[in-house]
Structure formats: C-alpha cells, structure tokens
C-alpha cells in the first residue's frame, strides 16, 4: 500500500513537463467511465493493466486489457477483457468482449459504446451465454483545469440464475495538473447488480501521467461502496500506448 501511495504522489506531482504536441494520447483507462473520443483512423492503441482485488471470498489478480483500432475518424473497433485471472491458486482466462465506439458530436463531445461478451474464458471465469451493454459517453470541459466524464447505459446480463437487464451509470471528475498530468475521482453504479438483487456502487481515485505524446501511465485505488459484487478494495496500475 505504501508503494501505491508513493506512485500516486509521484504521478500527481509530475507536472513540470509541458506539452510539445497538442495531440496527446487519450486512454479509456483508468477510472470507471469511458471517454467519448476515438483513437482516429489507422491508429492502434493498447491499454493494459494489473489489478489486485480484495473481496470477501479472497484475493484475485487480473490483467485487464483493451485493444482499440480506428476504422475512421469517428469509429473504432474494441476488444476488451480482464485477461488472465489468478485466484485461489488457479490461473484462468476471463471472457472477452468485442465492440465499437462511435463519436458523433463535438460540443459537448458525445460517443456511443457497444460491447458484446461472447461465450469465452476458462474454468470458473468462463461465460456460457452472450451478454452485452450499450452506453452513451460524454466529455464536458469546465474551464482549463476541470472536466466531467459521465456515462449512462443499459446492460443485458446473466448471473447464472438467469438473464436480467440492468441500468448503468458512471461519472469521472478530473482535475488537470498540466497537459501531461491529472488526478481524478469517479464512481460507477449498476442496478440491479444481479437477478433480483440490489444496487452496486463502486468508487475510486487515481492519477495519470503522459510521457511524450503516445504513452500514458496510471495508478488508482478504489472500493465497493454498496452491494455484494464489487470488491471490498482494489488497486490498479497500467500503461497505455498509441501506435
């Protein structure tokens, strides 16, 4: 935990370098809300991380991964999943989703993200039915320093007891320390969290540091504020790279 706090402070304090290029990488990690922007035509972007979750049934480590490729100026393809999951002495593969993001407005910036999780994965992580979600994402600038990133959507899910529909919402509040560094707090809500269940609420906070124009480093820590499906506490660190 001390190492994570030190990384957060380092990332938050690293503001001395100013942008040489206004076209900086814009990653969807970290945080709980996705941005409305796309990567651009012909651009390939990798967003990878390491996450440690502390839940009531033990500790798990996962390697979340998001691959993004720009088909056009306004449309990108996406492949996303939690990668390899180590839990209770076993290593398994989490389900994968395939999807797309479409950016359709600039003032404010708006985009639609759709995902389909096909039957995939291994062991206890394996999914046996197709699920998915649809979200509207926005980016709202509040001056030079502050910005909001709200998401709202709906999901078709299966918790093993049957299929159900859930409402989704997320909001990120970001403060820009410089062109290359920011800190944020955000939260995400799913209602219901399971078939016949209640509402799940997850909150987290973190920091981002952009190196050059095409590489981003991030750290975050969060916890489940409500519900039984979010982890009690989790921390994550990651790197994003644009090609």
mmCIF file of C-alpha atoms in Angstrom:
data_model
loop_
_atom_site.group_PDB
_atom_site.id
_atom_site.type_symbol
_atom_site.label_atom_id
_atom_site.label_comp_id
_atom_site.label_asym_id
_atom_site.label_seq_id
_atom_site.Cartn_x
_atom_site.Cartn_y
_atom_site.Cartn_z
ATOM 1 C CA UNK A 1 0.000 0.000 0.000
ATOM 2 C CA UNK A 2 2.900 2.386 0.797
ATOM 3 C CA UNK A 3 4.320 1.792 -2.680
ATOM 4 C CA UNK A 4 0.944 2.557 -4.276
ATOM 5 C CA UNK A 5 0.593 5.817 -2.319
ATOM 6 C CA UNK A 6 4.114 6.810 -3.369
ATOM 7 C CA UNK A 7 3.262 6.158 -7.013
ATOM 8 C CA UNK A 8 0.096 8.264 -6.720
ATOM 9 C CA UNK A 9 2.020 11.160 -5.209
ATOM 10 C CA UNK A 10 4.730 10.900 -7.857
ATOM 11 C CA UNK A 11 2.211 10.908 -10.702
ATOM 12 C CA UNK A 12 0.293 13.816 -9.205
ATOM 13 C CA UNK A 13 3.450 15.862 -8.705
ATOM 14 C CA UNK A 14 4.932 15.260 -12.158
ATOM 15 C CA UNK A 15 3.759 18.473 -13.803
ATOM 16 C CA UNK A 16 6.990 20.161 -14.881
ATOM 17 C CA UNK A 17 6.936 18.928 -18.476
ATOM 18 C CA UNK A 18 4.538 20.808 -20.741
ATOM 19 C CA UNK A 19 3.019 19.594 -23.985
ATOM 20 C CA UNK A 20 5.101 19.763 -27.128
ATOM 21 C CA UNK A 21 2.232 18.349 -29.158
ATOM 22 C CA UNK A 22 -1.454 19.099 -28.564
ATOM 23 C CA UNK A 23 -2.348 15.658 -29.964
ATOM 24 C CA UNK A 24 -1.872 13.607 -26.784
ATOM 25 C CA UNK A 25 -2.957 10.036 -26.157
ATOM 26 C CA UNK A 26 -6.486 9.768 -24.720
ATOM 27 C CA UNK A 27 -6.964 6.421 -22.968
ATOM 28 C CA UNK A 28 -10.135 4.931 -21.511
ATOM 29 C CA UNK A 29 -8.200 3.601 -18.520
ATOM 30 C CA UNK A 30 -8.013 4.110 -15.613
ATOM 31 C CA UNK A 31 -11.284 5.001 -13.950
ATOM 32 C CA UNK A 32 -14.807 3.649 -14.206
ATOM 33 C CA UNK A 33 -16.219 5.821 -17.017
ATOM 34 C CA UNK A 34 -15.051 5.627 -20.637
ATOM 35 C CA UNK A 35 -14.363 8.723 -22.728
ATOM 36 C CA UNK A 36 -16.394 9.783 -25.753
ATOM 37 C CA UNK A 37 -13.344 10.177 -28.019
ATOM 38 C CA UNK A 38 -11.972 7.655 -30.501
ATOM 39 C CA UNK A 39 -8.345 6.931 -31.391
ATOM 40 C CA UNK A 40 -8.516 8.112 -35.033
ATOM 41 C CA UNK A 41 -8.270 6.392 -38.385
ATOM 42 C CA UNK A 42 -5.472 3.850 -38.692
ATOM 43 C CA UNK A 43 -4.402 4.228 -35.033
ATOM 44 C CA UNK A 44 -3.863 1.135 -32.882
ATOM 45 C CA UNK A 45 -3.921 1.636 -29.106
ATOM 46 C CA UNK A 46 -3.131 -0.863 -26.336
ATOM 47 C CA UNK A 47 -4.342 -0.219 -22.772
ATOM 48 C CA UNK A 48 -3.061 -2.815 -20.291
ATOM 49 C CA UNK A 49 -3.051 -3.049 -16.524
ATOM 50 C CA UNK A 50 -2.550 -5.103 -13.397
ATOM 51 C CA UNK A 51 -5.355 -5.159 -10.823
ATOM 52 C CA UNK A 52 -5.494 -6.698 -7.351
ATOM 53 C CA UNK A 53 -8.966 -7.209 -5.849
ATOM 54 C CA UNK A 54 -9.672 -7.923 -2.182
ATOM 55 C CA UNK A 55 -13.132 -9.470 -1.814
ATOM 56 C CA UNK A 56 -14.997 -11.457 0.827
ATOM 57 C CA UNK A 57 -14.004 -14.734 -0.848
ATOM 58 C CA UNK A 58 -10.290 -13.888 -1.116
ATOM 59 C CA UNK A 59 -7.767 -12.041 -3.237
ATOM 60 C CA UNK A 60 -7.571 -12.151 -7.034
ATOM 61 C CA UNK A 61 -5.150 -10.645 -9.526
ATOM 62 C CA UNK A 62 -6.183 -9.818 -13.088
ATOM 63 C CA UNK A 63 -4.606 -8.259 -16.159
ATOM 64 C CA UNK A 64 -7.277 -6.047 -17.797
ATOM 65 C CA UNK A 65 -6.648 -5.340 -21.475
ATOM 66 C CA UNK A 66 -8.334 -3.059 -24.011
ATOM 67 C CA UNK A 67 -7.334 -3.039 -27.700
ATOM 68 C CA UNK A 68 -8.609 -0.168 -29.860
ATOM 69 C CA UNK A 69 -8.275 0.334 -33.617
ATOM 70 C CA UNK A 70 -9.583 3.328 -35.550
ATOM 71 C CA UNK A 71 -11.583 2.392 -38.636
ATOM 72 C CA UNK A 72 -12.433 6.003 -39.482
ATOM 73 C CA UNK A 73 -12.098 9.418 -37.880
ATOM 74 C CA UNK A 74 -15.269 8.709 -35.875
ATOM 75 C CA UNK A 75 -15.406 4.903 -35.445
ATOM 76 C CA UNK A 76 -13.127 2.493 -33.594
ATOM 77 C CA UNK A 77 -13.226 -1.264 -33.008
ATOM 78 C CA UNK A 78 -12.612 -2.581 -29.490
ATOM 79 C CA UNK A 79 -11.620 -5.896 -27.890
ATOM 80 C CA UNK A 80 -11.754 -5.903 -24.101
ATOM 81 C CA UNK A 81 -11.483 -8.248 -21.127
ATOM 82 C CA UNK A 82 -9.906 -8.857 -17.738
ATOM 83 C CA UNK A 83 -7.210 -11.068 -19.243
ATOM 84 C CA UNK A 84 -5.669 -13.714 -17.000
ATOM 85 C CA UNK A 85 -7.173 -14.046 -13.532
ATOM 86 C CA UNK A 86 -5.239 -15.631 -10.663
ATOM 87 C CA UNK A 87 -7.489 -16.631 -7.775
ATOM 88 C CA UNK A 88 -7.400 -19.413 -5.154
ATOM 89 C CA UNK A 89 -4.238 -20.859 -6.662
ATOM 90 C CA UNK A 90 -5.648 -21.172 -10.188
ATOM 91 C CA UNK A 91 -4.936 -19.246 -13.395
ATOM 92 C CA UNK A 92 -7.908 -18.736 -15.684
ATOM 93 C CA UNK A 93 -8.848 -16.606 -18.674
ATOM 94 C CA UNK A 94 -11.666 -14.073 -18.321
ATOM 95 C CA UNK A 95 -14.339 -13.639 -21.034
ATOM 96 C CA UNK A 96 -13.652 -11.269 -23.930
ATOM 97 C CA UNK A 97 -15.896 -8.631 -25.454
ATOM 98 C CA UNK A 98 -15.920 -7.282 -28.978
ATOM 99 C CA UNK A 99 -17.398 -3.884 -29.648
ATOM 100 C CA UNK A 100 -17.170 -0.432 -31.142
ATOM 101 C CA UNK A 101 -17.237 3.232 -30.208
ATOM 102 C CA UNK A 102 -18.796 5.893 -32.419
ATOM 103 C CA UNK A 103 -18.069 9.586 -31.816
ATOM 104 C CA UNK A 104 -20.960 11.665 -33.177
ATOM 105 C CA UNK A 105 -20.810 15.171 -31.644
ATOM 106 C CA UNK A 106 -18.202 17.727 -30.576
ATOM 107 C CA UNK A 107 -19.933 20.321 -28.382
ATOM 108 C CA UNK A 108 -20.185 18.654 -25.960
ATOM 109 C CA UNK A 109 -18.182 15.636 -27.067
ATOM 110 C CA UNK A 110 -20.503 12.608 -27.298
ATOM 111 C CA UNK A 111 -19.964 8.980 -28.210
ATOM 112 C CA UNK A 112 -21.768 5.637 -28.098
ATOM 113 C CA UNK A 113 -20.019 2.461 -26.922
ATOM 114 C CA UNK A 114 -21.429 -1.012 -27.554
ATOM 115 C CA UNK A 115 -19.961 -4.305 -26.315
ATOM 116 C CA UNK A 116 -20.900 -7.984 -26.708
ATOM 117 C CA UNK A 117 -19.334 -10.558 -24.394
ATOM 118 C CA UNK A 118 -19.368 -13.797 -26.354
ATOM 119 C CA UNK A 119 -19.117 -17.217 -24.621
ATOM 120 C CA UNK A 120 -15.414 -17.399 -23.776
ATOM 121 C CA UNK A 121 -12.914 -17.716 -20.946
ATOM 122 C CA UNK A 122 -11.834 -20.762 -18.982
ATOM 123 C CA UNK A 123 -12.605 -22.532 -15.699
ATOM 124 C CA UNK A 124 -14.854 -20.692 -13.279
ATOM 125 C CA UNK A 125 -14.395 -17.497 -15.330
ATOM 126 C CA UNK A 126 -15.958 -18.993 -18.460
ATOM 127 C CA UNK A 127 -19.198 -17.453 -19.721
ATOM 128 C CA UNK A 128 -21.786 -19.669 -21.393
ATOM 129 C CA UNK A 129 -24.135 -17.057 -22.847
ATOM 130 C CA UNK A 130 -23.793 -13.814 -24.760
ATOM 131 C CA UNK A 131 -24.185 -10.635 -22.731
ATOM 132 C CA UNK A 132 -23.556 -7.002 -23.588
ATOM 133 C CA UNK A 133 -24.098 -3.354 -22.867
ATOM 134 C CA UNK A 134 -24.746 -0.045 -24.602
ATOM 135 C CA UNK A 135 -23.533 3.263 -23.148
ATOM 136 C CA UNK A 136 -23.655 6.955 -24.014
ATOM 137 C CA UNK A 137 -20.419 8.749 -23.028
ATOM 138 C CA UNK A 138 -19.787 12.486 -22.795
ATOM 139 C CA UNK A 139 -16.788 14.728 -22.077
ATOM 140 C CA UNK A 140 -17.564 18.172 -20.657
ATOM 141 C CA UNK A 141 -14.809 20.735 -20.079
ATOM 142 C CA UNK A 142 -15.313 23.144 -17.173
ATOM 143 C CA UNK A 143 -12.542 25.581 -17.967
ATOM 144 C CA UNK A 144 -8.873 24.695 -18.420
ATOM 145 C CA UNK A 145 -8.487 22.562 -15.286
ATOM 146 C CA UNK A 146 -11.728 20.741 -14.535
ATOM 147 C CA UNK A 147 -13.721 18.287 -16.645
ATOM 148 C CA UNK A 148 -16.596 15.826 -16.270
ATOM 149 C CA UNK A 149 -16.953 12.460 -17.996
ATOM 150 C CA UNK A 150 -20.439 10.973 -17.465
ATOM 151 C CA UNK A 151 -21.656 7.621 -18.861
ATOM 152 C CA UNK A 152 -25.181 6.225 -18.873
ATOM 153 C CA UNK A 153 -26.422 2.980 -20.364
ATOM 154 C CA UNK A 154 -28.136 -0.371 -20.153
ATOM 155 C CA UNK A 155 -26.815 -3.936 -19.973
ATOM 156 C CA UNK A 156 -28.204 -7.396 -20.741
ATOM 157 C CA UNK A 157 -26.547 -9.759 -18.245
ATOM 158 C CA UNK A 158 -26.611 -13.345 -16.991
ATOM 159 C CA UNK A 159 -25.532 -14.145 -13.410
ATOM 160 C CA UNK A 160 -26.012 -17.917 -13.709
ATOM 161 C CA UNK A 161 -29.536 -17.787 -12.290
ATOM 162 C CA UNK A 162 -30.972 -16.260 -15.445
ATOM 163 C CA UNK A 163 -30.819 -13.269 -17.725
ATOM 164 C CA UNK A 164 -31.707 -9.785 -16.466
ATOM 165 C CA UNK A 165 -31.459 -6.143 -17.573
ATOM 166 C CA UNK A 166 -29.547 -3.568 -15.554
ATOM 167 C CA UNK A 167 -29.136 0.193 -15.689
ATOM 168 C CA UNK A 168 -25.602 1.588 -15.783
ATOM 169 C CA UNK A 169 -24.200 4.984 -14.789
ATOM 170 C CA UNK A 170 -20.706 6.350 -14.153
ATOM 171 C CA UNK A 171 -19.126 9.757 -13.597
ATOM 172 C CA UNK A 172 -15.480 10.862 -13.558
ATOM 173 C CA UNK A 173 -14.431 14.252 -12.165
ATOM 174 C CA UNK A 174 -10.940 15.174 -13.410
ATOM 175 C CA UNK A 175 -8.538 17.929 -12.439
ATOM 176 C CA UNK A 176 -5.737 18.690 -14.910
ATOM 177 C CA UNK A 177 -2.479 19.497 -13.147
ATOM 178 C CA UNK A 178 -0.899 20.141 -16.548
ATOM 179 C CA UNK A 179 -1.250 18.952 -20.143
ATOM 180 C CA UNK A 180 0.604 15.769 -19.138
ATOM 181 C CA UNK A 181 -0.795 15.008 -15.665
ATOM 182 C CA UNK A 182 -4.182 14.785 -13.990
ATOM 183 C CA UNK A 183 -5.901 13.371 -10.925
ATOM 184 C CA UNK A 184 -9.479 12.110 -10.735
ATOM 185 C CA UNK A 185 -12.254 10.633 -8.640
ATOM 186 C CA UNK A 186 -15.133 8.650 -10.048
ATOM 187 C CA UNK A 187 -17.951 6.251 -9.337
ATOM 188 C CA UNK A 188 -19.978 3.621 -11.177
ATOM 189 C CA UNK A 189 -23.447 2.276 -10.450
ATOM 190 C CA UNK A 190 -25.238 -0.863 -11.654
ATOM 191 C CA UNK A 191 -28.860 -1.540 -10.742
ATOM 192 C CA UNK A 192 -29.648 -4.312 -10.101
ATOM 193 C CA UNK A 193 -26.253 -5.960 -9.564
ATOM 194 C CA UNK A 194 -27.755 -9.449 -10.010
ATOM 195 C CA UNK A 195 -31.086 -11.033 -10.874
ATOM 196 C CA UNK A 196 -33.446 -9.824 -8.138
ATOM 197 C CA UNK A 197 -30.543 -8.079 -6.384
ATOM 198 C CA UNK A 198 -29.962 -4.554 -5.180
ATOM 199 C CA UNK A 199 -27.734 -1.742 -6.480
ATOM 200 C CA UNK A 200 -23.932 -1.940 -6.669
ATOM 201 C CA UNK A 201 -21.802 1.193 -6.299
ATOM 202 C CA UNK A 202 -18.024 1.338 -6.863
ATOM 203 C CA UNK A 203 -15.831 4.400 -6.275
ATOM 204 C CA UNK A 204 -12.163 5.048 -6.946
ATOM 205 C CA UNK A 205 -9.486 7.737 -7.300
ATOM 206 C CA UNK A 206 -6.189 7.911 -9.131
ATOM 207 C CA UNK A 207 -3.625 9.796 -11.155
ATOM 208 C CA UNK A 208 -2.385 9.812 -14.750
ATOM 209 C CA UNK A 209 0.972 10.814 -16.246
ATOM 210 C CA UNK A 210 1.507 11.172 -20.019
ATOM 211 C CA UNK A 211 5.044 10.652 -21.298
ATOM 212 C CA UNK A 212 5.680 12.330 -24.636
ATOM 213 C CA UNK A 213 2.567 12.142 -26.800
ATOM 214 C CA UNK A 214 1.840 8.418 -27.120
ATOM 215 C CA UNK A 215 2.378 6.780 -23.715
ATOM 216 C CA UNK A 216 0.293 7.025 -20.541
ATOM 217 C CA UNK A 217 0.967 5.624 -17.060
ATOM 218 C CA UNK A 218 -1.755 5.387 -14.414
ATOM 219 C CA UNK A 219 -2.442 4.278 -10.843
ATOM 220 C CA UNK A 220 -5.739 4.055 -8.986
ATOM 221 C CA UNK A 221 -7.332 2.642 -5.856
ATOM 222 C CA UNK A 222 -10.997 2.040 -5.111
ATOM 223 C CA UNK A 223 -13.576 0.105 -3.146
ATOM 224 C CA UNK A 224 -17.096 -1.234 -3.262
ATOM 225 C CA UNK A 225 -19.322 1.304 -1.514
ATOM 226 C CA UNK A 226 -22.527 -0.720 -1.893
ATOM 227 C CA UNK A 227 -23.591 -4.183 -2.984
ATOM 228 C CA UNK A 228 -22.029 -7.645 -2.913
ATOM 229 C CA UNK A 229 -20.493 -7.915 -6.401
ATOM 230 C CA UNK A 230 -17.826 -5.146 -6.245
ATOM 231 C CA UNK A 231 -14.562 -5.997 -4.445
ATOM 232 C CA UNK A 232 -14.070 -4.594 -0.951
ATOM 233 C CA UNK A 233 -10.862 -2.849 -2.041
ATOM 234 C CA UNK A 234 -8.929 -2.872 -5.296
ATOM 235 C CA UNK A 235 -5.853 -1.188 -6.705
ATOM 236 C CA UNK A 236 -4.626 -0.964 -10.256
ATOM 237 C CA UNK A 237 -1.663 0.255 -12.260
ATOM 238 C CA UNK A 238 -1.405 0.387 -16.028
ATOM 239 C CA UNK A 239 0.177 1.596 -19.214
ATOM 240 C CA UNK A 240 -1.411 2.725 -22.462
ATOM 241 C CA UNK A 241 0.462 3.089 -25.759
ATOM 242 C CA UNK A 242 -0.642 4.570 -29.082
ATOM 243 C CA UNK A 243 0.847 3.330 -32.361
#
